[in-house]
XYZ file of C-alpha atoms in Angstrom:
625
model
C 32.374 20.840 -0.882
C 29.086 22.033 -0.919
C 28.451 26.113 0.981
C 25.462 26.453 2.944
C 23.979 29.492 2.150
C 20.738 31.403 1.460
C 18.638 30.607 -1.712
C 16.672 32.545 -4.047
C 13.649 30.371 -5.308
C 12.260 31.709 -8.602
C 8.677 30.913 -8.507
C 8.818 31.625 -13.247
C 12.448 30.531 -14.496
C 13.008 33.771 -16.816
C 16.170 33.583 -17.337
C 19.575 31.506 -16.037
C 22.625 32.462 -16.143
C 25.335 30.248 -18.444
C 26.989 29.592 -15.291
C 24.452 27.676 -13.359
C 24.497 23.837 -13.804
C 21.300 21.729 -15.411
C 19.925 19.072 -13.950
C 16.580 17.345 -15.556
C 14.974 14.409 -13.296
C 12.616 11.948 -15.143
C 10.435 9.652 -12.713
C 8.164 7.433 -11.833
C 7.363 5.342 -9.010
C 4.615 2.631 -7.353
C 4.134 1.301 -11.258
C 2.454 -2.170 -9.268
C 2.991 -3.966 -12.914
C 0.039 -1.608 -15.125
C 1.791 -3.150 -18.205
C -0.960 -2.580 -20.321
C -3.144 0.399 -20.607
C -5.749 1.532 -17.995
C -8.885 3.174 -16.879
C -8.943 6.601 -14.502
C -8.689 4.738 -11.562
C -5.918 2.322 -12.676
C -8.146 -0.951 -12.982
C -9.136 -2.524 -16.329
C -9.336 -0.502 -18.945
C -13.152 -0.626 -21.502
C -12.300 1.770 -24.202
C -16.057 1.537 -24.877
C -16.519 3.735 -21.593
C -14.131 5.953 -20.832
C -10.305 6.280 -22.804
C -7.975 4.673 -21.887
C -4.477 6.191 -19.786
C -0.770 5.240 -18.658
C 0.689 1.541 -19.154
C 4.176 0.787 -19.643
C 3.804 1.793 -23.869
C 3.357 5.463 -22.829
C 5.712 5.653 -19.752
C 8.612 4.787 -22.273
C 7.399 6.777 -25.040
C 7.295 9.998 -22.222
C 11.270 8.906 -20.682
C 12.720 8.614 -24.083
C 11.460 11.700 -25.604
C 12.794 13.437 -22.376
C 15.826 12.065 -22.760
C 15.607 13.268 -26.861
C 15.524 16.735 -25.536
C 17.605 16.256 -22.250
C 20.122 13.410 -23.008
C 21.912 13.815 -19.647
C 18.465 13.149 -17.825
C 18.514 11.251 -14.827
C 15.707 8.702 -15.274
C 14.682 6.654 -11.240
C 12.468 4.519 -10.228
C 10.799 5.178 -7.126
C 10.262 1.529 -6.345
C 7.086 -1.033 -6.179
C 7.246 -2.582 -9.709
C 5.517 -6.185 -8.244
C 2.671 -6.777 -7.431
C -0.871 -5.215 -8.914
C -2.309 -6.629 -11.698
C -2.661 -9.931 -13.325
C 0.330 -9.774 -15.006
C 2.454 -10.416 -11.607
C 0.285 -12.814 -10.531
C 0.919 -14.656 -13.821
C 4.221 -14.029 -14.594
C 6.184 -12.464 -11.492
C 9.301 -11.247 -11.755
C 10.561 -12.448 -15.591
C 8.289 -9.892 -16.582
C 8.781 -6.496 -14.632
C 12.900 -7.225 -15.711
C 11.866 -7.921 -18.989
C 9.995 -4.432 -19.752
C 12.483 -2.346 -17.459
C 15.262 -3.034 -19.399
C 13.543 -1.822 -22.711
C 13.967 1.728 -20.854
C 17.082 3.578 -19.835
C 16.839 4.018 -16.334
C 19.963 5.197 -13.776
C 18.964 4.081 -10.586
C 15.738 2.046 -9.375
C 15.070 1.783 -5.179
C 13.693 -1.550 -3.537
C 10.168 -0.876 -2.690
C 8.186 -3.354 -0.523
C 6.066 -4.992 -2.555
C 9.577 -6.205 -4.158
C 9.533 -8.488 -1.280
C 6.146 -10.073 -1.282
C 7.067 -13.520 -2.804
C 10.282 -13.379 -0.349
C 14.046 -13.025 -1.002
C 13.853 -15.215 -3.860
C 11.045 -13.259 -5.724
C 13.185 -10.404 -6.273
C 17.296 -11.970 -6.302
C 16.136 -13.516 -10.304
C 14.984 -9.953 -10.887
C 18.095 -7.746 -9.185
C 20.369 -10.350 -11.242
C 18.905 -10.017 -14.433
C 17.851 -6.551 -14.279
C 20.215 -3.964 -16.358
C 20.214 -0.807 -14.472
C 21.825 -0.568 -11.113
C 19.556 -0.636 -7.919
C 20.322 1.555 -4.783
C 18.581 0.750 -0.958
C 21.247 1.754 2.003
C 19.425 1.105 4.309
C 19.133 -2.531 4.305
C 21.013 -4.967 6.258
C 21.341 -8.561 4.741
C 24.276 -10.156 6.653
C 22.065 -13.331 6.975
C 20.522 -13.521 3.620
C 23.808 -14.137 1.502
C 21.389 -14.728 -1.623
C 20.259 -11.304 -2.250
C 24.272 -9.508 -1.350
C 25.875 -7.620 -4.116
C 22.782 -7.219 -6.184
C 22.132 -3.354 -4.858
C 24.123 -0.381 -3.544
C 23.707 1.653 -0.701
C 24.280 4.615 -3.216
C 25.891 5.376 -6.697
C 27.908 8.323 -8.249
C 26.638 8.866 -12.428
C 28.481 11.834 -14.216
C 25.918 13.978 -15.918
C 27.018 16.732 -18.378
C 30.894 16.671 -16.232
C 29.246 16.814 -12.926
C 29.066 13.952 -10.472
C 26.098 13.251 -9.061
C 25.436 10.982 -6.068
C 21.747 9.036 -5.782
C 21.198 7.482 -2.674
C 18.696 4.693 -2.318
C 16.284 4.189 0.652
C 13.071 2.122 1.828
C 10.387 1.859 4.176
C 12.218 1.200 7.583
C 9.256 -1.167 8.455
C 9.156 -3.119 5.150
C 9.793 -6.221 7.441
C 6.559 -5.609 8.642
C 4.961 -5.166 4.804
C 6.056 -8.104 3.301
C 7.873 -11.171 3.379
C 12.002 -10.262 4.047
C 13.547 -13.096 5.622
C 15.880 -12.121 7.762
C 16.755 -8.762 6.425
C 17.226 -5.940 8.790
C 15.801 -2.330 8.096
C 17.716 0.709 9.482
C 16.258 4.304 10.086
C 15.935 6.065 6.916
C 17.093 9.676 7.856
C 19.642 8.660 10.053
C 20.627 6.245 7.022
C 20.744 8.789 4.313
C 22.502 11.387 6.449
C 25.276 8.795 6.732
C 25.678 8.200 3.305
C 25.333 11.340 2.327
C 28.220 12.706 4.375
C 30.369 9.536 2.477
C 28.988 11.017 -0.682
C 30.585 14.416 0.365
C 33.594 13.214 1.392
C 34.444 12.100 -1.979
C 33.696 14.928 -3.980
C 30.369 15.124 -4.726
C 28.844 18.210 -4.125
C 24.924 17.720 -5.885
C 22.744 14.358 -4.064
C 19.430 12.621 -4.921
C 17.868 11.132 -2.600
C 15.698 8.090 -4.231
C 13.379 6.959 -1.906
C 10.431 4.403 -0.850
C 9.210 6.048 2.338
C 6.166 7.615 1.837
C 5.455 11.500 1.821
C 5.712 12.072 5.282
C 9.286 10.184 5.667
C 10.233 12.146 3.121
C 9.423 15.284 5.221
C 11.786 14.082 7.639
C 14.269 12.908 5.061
C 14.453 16.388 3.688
C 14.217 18.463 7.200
C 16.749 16.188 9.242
C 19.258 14.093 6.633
C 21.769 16.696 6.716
C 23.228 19.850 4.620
C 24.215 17.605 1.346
C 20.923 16.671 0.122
C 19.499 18.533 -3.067
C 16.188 16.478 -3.474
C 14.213 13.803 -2.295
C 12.154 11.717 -5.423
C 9.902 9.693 -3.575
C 7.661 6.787 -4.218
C 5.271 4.486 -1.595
C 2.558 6.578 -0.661
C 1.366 7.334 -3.988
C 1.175 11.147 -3.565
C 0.342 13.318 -6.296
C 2.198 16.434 -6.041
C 1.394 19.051 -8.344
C 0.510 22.477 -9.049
C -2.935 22.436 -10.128
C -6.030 20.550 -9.793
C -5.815 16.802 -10.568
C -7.094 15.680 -13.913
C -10.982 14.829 -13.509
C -11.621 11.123 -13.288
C -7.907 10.403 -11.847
C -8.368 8.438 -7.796
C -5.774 11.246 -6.550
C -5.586 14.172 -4.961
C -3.115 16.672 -4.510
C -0.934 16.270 -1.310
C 1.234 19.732 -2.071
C 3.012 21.621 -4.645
C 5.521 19.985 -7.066
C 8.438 20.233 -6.164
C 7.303 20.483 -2.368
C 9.884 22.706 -0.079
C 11.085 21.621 2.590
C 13.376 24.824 4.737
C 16.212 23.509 6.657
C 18.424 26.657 8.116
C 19.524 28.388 5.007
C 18.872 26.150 2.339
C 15.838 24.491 0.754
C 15.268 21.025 0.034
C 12.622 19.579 -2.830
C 10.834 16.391 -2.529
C 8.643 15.052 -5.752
C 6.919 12.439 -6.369
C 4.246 11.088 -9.252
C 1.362 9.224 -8.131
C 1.107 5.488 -9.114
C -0.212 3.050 -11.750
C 2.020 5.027 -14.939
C -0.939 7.980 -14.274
C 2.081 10.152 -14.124
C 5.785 10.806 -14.976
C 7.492 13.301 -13.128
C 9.813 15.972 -14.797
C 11.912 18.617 -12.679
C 15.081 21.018 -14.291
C 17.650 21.558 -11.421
C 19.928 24.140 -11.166
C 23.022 24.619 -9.844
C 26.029 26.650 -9.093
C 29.673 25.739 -9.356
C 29.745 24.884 -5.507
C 26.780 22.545 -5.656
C 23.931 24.885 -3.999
C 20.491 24.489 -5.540
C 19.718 28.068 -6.858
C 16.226 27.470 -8.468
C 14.097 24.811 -10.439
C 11.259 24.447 -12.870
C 8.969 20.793 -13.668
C 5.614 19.480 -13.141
C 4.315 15.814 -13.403
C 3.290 14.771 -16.984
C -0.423 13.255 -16.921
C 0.074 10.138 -19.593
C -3.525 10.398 -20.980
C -4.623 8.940 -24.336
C -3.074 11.684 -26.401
C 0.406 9.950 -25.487
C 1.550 7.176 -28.184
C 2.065 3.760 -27.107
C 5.962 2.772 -28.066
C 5.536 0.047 -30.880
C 8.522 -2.309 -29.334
C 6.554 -1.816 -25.810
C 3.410 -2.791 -27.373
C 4.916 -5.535 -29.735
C 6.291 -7.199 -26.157
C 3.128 -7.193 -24.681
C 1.883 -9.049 -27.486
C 4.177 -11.720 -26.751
C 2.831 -11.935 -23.270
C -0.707 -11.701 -24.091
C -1.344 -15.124 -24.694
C -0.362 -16.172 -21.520
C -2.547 -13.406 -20.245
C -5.707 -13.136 -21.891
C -7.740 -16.724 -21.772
C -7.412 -16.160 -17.738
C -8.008 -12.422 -17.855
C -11.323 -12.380 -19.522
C -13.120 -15.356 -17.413
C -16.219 -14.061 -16.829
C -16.953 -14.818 -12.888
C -19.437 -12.968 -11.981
C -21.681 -9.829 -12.095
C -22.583 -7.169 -9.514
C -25.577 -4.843 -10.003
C -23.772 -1.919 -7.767
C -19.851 0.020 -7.795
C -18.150 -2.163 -5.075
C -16.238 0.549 -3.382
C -12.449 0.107 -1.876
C -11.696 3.321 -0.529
C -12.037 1.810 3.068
C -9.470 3.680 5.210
C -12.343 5.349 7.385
C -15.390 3.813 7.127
C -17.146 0.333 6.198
C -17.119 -0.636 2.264
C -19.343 -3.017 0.534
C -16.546 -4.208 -1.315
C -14.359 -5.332 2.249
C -17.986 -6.416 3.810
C -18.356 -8.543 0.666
C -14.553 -10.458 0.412
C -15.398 -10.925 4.362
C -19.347 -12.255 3.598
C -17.011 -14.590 1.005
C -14.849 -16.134 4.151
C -17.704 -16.734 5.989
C -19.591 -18.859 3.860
C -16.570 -20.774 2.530
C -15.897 -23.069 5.378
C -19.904 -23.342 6.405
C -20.260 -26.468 5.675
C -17.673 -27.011 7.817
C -20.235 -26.112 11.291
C -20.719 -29.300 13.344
C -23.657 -30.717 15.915
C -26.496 -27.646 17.008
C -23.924 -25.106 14.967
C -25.171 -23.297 11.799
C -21.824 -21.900 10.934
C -18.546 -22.577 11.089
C -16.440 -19.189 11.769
C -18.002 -16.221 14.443
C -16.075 -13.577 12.526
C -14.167 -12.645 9.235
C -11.219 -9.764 9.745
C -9.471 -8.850 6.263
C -6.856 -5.971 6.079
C -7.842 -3.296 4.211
C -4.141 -3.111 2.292
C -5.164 -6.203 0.637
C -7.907 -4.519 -1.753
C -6.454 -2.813 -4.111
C -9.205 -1.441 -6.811
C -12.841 -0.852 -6.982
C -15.240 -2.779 -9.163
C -17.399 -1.124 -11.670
C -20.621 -2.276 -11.741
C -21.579 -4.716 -14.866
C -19.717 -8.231 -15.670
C -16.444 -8.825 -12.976
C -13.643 -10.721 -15.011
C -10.771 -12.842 -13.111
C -8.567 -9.920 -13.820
C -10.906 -7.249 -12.456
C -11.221 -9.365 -9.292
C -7.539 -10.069 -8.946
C -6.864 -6.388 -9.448
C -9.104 -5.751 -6.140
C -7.063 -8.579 -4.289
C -3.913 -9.651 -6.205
C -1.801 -10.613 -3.258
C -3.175 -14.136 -3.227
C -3.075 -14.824 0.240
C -4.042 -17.956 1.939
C -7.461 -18.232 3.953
C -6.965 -19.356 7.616
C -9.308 -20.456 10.223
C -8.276 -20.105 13.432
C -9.434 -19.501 17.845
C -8.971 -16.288 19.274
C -10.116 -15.106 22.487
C -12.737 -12.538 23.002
C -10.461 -10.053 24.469
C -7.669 -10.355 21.982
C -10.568 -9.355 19.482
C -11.091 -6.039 21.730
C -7.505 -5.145 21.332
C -7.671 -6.031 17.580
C -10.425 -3.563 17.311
C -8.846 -0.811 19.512
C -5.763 -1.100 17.615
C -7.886 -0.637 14.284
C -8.592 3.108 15.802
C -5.660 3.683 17.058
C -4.788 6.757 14.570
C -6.757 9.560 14.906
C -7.063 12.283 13.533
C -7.595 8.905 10.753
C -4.328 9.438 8.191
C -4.104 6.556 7.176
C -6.619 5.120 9.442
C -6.342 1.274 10.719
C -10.251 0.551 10.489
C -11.073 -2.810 10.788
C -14.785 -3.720 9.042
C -17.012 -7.123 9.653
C -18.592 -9.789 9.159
C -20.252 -11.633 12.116
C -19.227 -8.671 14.419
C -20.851 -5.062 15.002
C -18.860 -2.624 17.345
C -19.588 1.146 18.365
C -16.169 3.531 18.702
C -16.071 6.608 20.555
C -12.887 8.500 18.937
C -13.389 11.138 21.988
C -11.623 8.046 24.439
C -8.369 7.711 25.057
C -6.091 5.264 23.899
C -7.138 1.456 24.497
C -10.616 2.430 25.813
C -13.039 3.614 22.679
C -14.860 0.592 21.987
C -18.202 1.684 23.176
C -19.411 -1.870 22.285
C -18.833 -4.737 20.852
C -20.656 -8.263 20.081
C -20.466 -11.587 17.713
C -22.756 -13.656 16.045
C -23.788 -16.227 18.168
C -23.156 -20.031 15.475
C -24.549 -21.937 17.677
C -28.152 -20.419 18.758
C -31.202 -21.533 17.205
C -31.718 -18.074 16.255
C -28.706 -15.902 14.853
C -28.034 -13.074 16.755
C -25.251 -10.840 18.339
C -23.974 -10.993 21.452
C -21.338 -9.200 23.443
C -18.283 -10.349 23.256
C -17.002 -12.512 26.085
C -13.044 -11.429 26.931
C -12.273 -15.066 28.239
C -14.389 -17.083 25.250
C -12.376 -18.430 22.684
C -13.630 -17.720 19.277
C -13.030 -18.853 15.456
C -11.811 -16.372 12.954
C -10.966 -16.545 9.595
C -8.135 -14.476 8.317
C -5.101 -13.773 6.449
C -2.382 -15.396 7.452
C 0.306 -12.577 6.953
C -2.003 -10.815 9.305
C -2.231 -13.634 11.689
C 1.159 -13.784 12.444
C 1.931 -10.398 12.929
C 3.565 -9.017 10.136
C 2.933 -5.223 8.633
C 4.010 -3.536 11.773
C 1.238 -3.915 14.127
C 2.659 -4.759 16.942
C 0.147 -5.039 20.098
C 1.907 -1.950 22.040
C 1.561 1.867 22.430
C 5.094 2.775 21.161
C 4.749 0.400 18.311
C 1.584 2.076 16.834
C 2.674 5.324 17.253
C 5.736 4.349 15.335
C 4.100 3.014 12.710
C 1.590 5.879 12.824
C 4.325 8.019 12.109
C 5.950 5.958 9.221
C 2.689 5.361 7.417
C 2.641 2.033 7.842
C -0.743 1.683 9.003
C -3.333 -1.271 7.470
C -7.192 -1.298 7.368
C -9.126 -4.142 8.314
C -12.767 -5.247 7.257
C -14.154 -7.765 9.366
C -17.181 -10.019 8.742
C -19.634 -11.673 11.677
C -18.535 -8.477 13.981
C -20.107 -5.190 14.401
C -18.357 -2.250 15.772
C -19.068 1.414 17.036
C -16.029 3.939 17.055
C -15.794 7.344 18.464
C -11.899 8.759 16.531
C -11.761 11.488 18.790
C -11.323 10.154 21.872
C -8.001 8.862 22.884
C -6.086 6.327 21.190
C -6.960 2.937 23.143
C -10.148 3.782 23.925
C -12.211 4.355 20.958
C -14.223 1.085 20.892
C -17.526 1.866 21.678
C -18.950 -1.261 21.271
C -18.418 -4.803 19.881
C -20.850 -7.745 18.757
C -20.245 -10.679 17.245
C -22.870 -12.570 15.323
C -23.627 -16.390 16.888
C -23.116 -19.500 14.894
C -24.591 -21.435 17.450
C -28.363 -19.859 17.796
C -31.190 -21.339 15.601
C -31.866 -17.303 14.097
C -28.337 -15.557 14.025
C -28.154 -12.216 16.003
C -25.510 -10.135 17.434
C -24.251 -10.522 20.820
C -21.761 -8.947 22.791
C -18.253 -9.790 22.462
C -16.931 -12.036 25.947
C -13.453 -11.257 26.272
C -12.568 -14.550 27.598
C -14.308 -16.907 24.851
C -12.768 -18.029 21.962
C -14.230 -17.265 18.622
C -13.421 -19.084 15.658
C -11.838 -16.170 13.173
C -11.781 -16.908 9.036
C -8.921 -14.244 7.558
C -6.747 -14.196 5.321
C -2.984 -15.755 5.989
C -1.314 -11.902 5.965
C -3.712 -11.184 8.803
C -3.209 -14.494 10.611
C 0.623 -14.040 10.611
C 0.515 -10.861 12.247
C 0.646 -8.785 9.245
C -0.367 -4.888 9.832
C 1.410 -5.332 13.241
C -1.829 -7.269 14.304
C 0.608 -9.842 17.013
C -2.177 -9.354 19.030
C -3.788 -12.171 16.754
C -0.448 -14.231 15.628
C 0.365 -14.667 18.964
C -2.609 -15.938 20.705
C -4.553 -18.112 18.209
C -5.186 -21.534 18.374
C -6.604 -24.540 15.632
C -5.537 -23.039 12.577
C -7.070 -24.612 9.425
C -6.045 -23.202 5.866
C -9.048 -23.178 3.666
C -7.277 -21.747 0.580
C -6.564 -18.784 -1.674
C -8.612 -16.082 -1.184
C -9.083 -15.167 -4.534
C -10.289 -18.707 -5.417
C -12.751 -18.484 -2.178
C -13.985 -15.094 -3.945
C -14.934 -16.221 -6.988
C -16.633 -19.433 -5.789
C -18.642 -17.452 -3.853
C -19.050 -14.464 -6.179
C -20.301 -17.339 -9.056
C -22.999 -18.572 -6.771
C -23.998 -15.019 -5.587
C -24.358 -13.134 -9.089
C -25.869 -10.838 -9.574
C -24.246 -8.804 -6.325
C -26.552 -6.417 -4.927
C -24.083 -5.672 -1.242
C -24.992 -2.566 0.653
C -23.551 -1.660 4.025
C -25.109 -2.512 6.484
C -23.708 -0.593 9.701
C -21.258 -3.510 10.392
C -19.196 -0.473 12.163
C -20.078 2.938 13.712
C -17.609 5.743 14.044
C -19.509 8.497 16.592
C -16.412 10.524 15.168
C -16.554 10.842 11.558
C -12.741 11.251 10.066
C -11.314 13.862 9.054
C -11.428 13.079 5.638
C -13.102 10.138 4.133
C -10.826 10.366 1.068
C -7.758 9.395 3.213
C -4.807 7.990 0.796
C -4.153 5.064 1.461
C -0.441 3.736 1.074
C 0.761 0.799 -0.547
């Protein structure tokens, strides 16, 4: 069993004595299907401008030469293989199981973007795939499909030893994506359980592979219990390392690698490696006979262009290329300016344009004295991926910016359930991963000094049925059309319309950003949560010029979003549950690049859609996944 007891942490491994046991880690996690090579930031990759880094070729090439030198490696996936690029838009699952089993891996974990084409996007891929999966904190008692294809936890004998991995996920991934009826238990309480089986049979050295986020992980490490060695972590796509971040690379450091965590007497490492194949993690273990951690030595790998491509990596994407390429390399449009995602504080051209896109997609649809259709667009931020460089936009450099393929929805909201949309948006302060919401047809002023619930300072719409467009305050009891997502709509992603609820999902790092389109809004972050909206106006449809007016909390609006927003996804139930008249228009990425086609060449600036009298913290908040 394993002794509690003081350690000594070696800050240079000089020297180790035969006795002590070796353990070498290899991982990765958050690889969101970057098959194929790719630029700094993880988009498409133009050798002709910058080299190019990671794909799947040089993540094997890095595991098996680790496990040349260190055969009894333990090689994990950190979870989020779906989902990124155009590859899993094209070709899903059959894919990601195709290319993981090319590479010996002992344990993967679920992550939630395994679940965004539901329980029966990822059974094909747990059946077929070769390595075992661990997640032990799911419950699936009424999804009978998807039983028996992953363990709570596994024991693998390295070099004698047994070792036990435990797998874990996001407790609200039933608010991320699409689970069915799967239930999600609380992930330290979860792994301190299994843990304490793990001990009971023996084993004395315990990996914790999880898909949490950093600051779960904190709490994994601090509260799971006495038997835990080391957390390898995935979801938030923190870079944890010991010196500054290669230049060019879209992360930061978030803390040492390892990062030490103290519980009473002993330490406890978490690591993780980014995203996108940027990075492959590497950490040397060491252990005495009783199973205490007695010192370490790693760092993550940066897979640059220096690293070889494996040749049966890059002969099986040649396979897949045809299916690939003809679609890839459409040409829909050009843009004369860098249409920025990094969102999670502050308006982005890149949000204000997708939402600009919604907007004029269904206004043809605007009947009688009307000159549009929807009052305001809301997007969730979570939904753009990647940036767009400016110069041609391909399909695939568009789908990379929104590959989730979400349906467009039209639907009636009333004027105050838009004020609680918009309070919830700043409900996190000081910003970590910040719920902004951004327009189109709205403007709104936030005072972050408010409390909770009260920081809109104000708020209107576009008026769509004035002779002259312009914005007026929102009317609480008006009903008003929106267009959305329909995930969003109906409440999914863990925004649910309640003070507990967002500081729980504050605290797991669940939170979304929105963009919405027709709205303006003014935000103050420092005043308390619930009371940031400063003000709120919504552009009319129904005035011969448009202009912003204040939002009326009792009108209806008519909303244009995508179907993740629509169905309440980012906790938004505020929206799900109050709507009316919902229309599908179609999938958003089709709406985009109609729109984008007849707008070329894209000149979007921002345009004070929303106003934060509170700056964030930090405007280069990561944003989780």
């Amino acid at each position: 069993m394993k002794c509690i007891k003081t350690l000594l942490v070696l800050c240079v491994l000089t020297t180790v004595s035969a006795e002590l046991y070796e353990l070498n880690i290899v991982h990765y996690n958050d690889f969101h299907a970057r098959f194929v090579e790719t630029s700094l930031s993880g988009g498409v990759c133009n050798p002709s401008v910058a080299p190019c880094i990671g794909g799947f070729a040089r993540l094997a090439t890095l595991i098996r030469e680790a496990l040349v030198k260190e055969p009894d490696s333990l090689v994990l996936n950190g979870g989020d293989s779906f989902q990124g690029t155009i590859w899993y838009n094209l070709l899903g699952w059959n894919a990601t199981q195709d290319f993981m089993n090319m590479v010996h891996h002992d344990a993967h974990v679920l992550g939630n973007h395994e679940f965004d084409n539901g329980i029966d996007g990822v059974v094909p891929y747990l059946e077929t795939l070769k390595s075992p999966v661990v997640t032990a904190n799911i419950i699936d008692d009424e999804e009978p499909t998807i039983q028996g294809l992953y363990k709570p936890s596994i024991i693998v004998t390295k070099k004698g030893r047994r070792i036990g991995i435990i797998g874990v996920i996001i407790a609200s991934t039933n608010e991320l994506a699409s689970t069915g009826k799967l239930k999600f238990t609380d992930e330290v309480e979860t792994v301190k359980r299994e843990a304490e089986k793990l001990n009971e049979q023996g084993v004395d050295i315990i990996v914790v592979l999880s898909h949490c986020g950093l600051d779960i992980d904190r709490q994994i490490a601090l509260h799971a219990g006495p038997y835990i060695d080391i957390v390898v972590g995935g979801h938030s796509h923190s870079l944890l390392i010991n010196s500054d971040p290669p230049e060019g690379v879209p992360f930061s450091s978030e803390g040492p690698y390892p990062t030490i965590v103290e519980q009473e007497n002993r330490s406890v490492l978490i690591v993780q490696a980014a995203a996108h194949t940027a990075f492959l993690g590497e950490i040397k273990l060491y252990f005495n006979e009783q199973g205490d951690l007695i010192s370490w030595e790693g760092h993550p790998h940066f897979i640059d262009n220096d690293v070889e491509q494996a040749p049966d990596v890059l002969q099986k994407i040649e396979e897949y290329l045809p299916v690939i390429s003809e679609r890839a390399n459409e040409l829909v449009g050009v843009s004369k300016v860098y249409l920025e995602s990094s969102c999670a504080c502050k308006e982005c051209n890149l949000g204000s344009f997708i939402c600009d896109a919604f907007i004029d997609a269904v206004i043809d649809k605007a009947v009688g004295e009307q000159w549009g259709y929807a009052h305001i667009c809301l997007i969730n931020q979570g939904g753009i991926r990647t940036s767009i460089e400016p110069g041609n936009i391909t399909f695939e450099s568009l789908l990379l910016s929104t590959p989730f393929e979400n349906r467009v929805e039209v639907f009636d909201l009333q004027g105050k359930y838009i004020l609680d949309t918009l309070e919830y948006a700043v409900a996190n302060v000081p910003w970590p991963g910040a719920r902004m919401v951004q327009v189109s047809g709205l403007r709104a002023v936030f005072d972050g000094n408010r409390t909770m619930n009260n920081r809109i300072v104000s708020a209107s719409i576009r008026c769509i049925d004035c002779d002259v467009p312009r914005y007026e305050p929102i009317d609480p009891n008006k009903m008003y059309k929106v267009i959305s997502q329909s995930f969003i709509a109906g409440g999914g992603d863990g925004f649910t319309f309640s003070y507990n609820k967002m500081v729980f999902m504050y605290v797991n790092g669940g939170a979304i950003n929105m963009k919405p389109g027709g709205l303006r809004v003014v935000y103050d972050g420092s005043k308390p949560l619930g009371n940031r909206v400063l003000n709120v106006t919504i552009r009319c449809i129904e005035c011969d010029v448009p202009r912003y007016l204040p939002l009326e909390t009792d009108r209806y609006y008519k909303v244009v979003s995508q179907d993740f927003i629509a169905n309440g996804g980012g906790g938004y139930t505020m929206i799900s549950e109050n709507r009316r008249n919902v229309e599908v228009v179609g999938v958003d990425n089709v709406v985009l690049m109609q729109y984008l086609r007849r707008q070329s060449p894209l000149i979007k600036d921002l345009d004070g859609r929303i106003q934060i009298s509170n700056p964030c913290i930090a405007n280069e908040v990561a944003e989780e996944e």
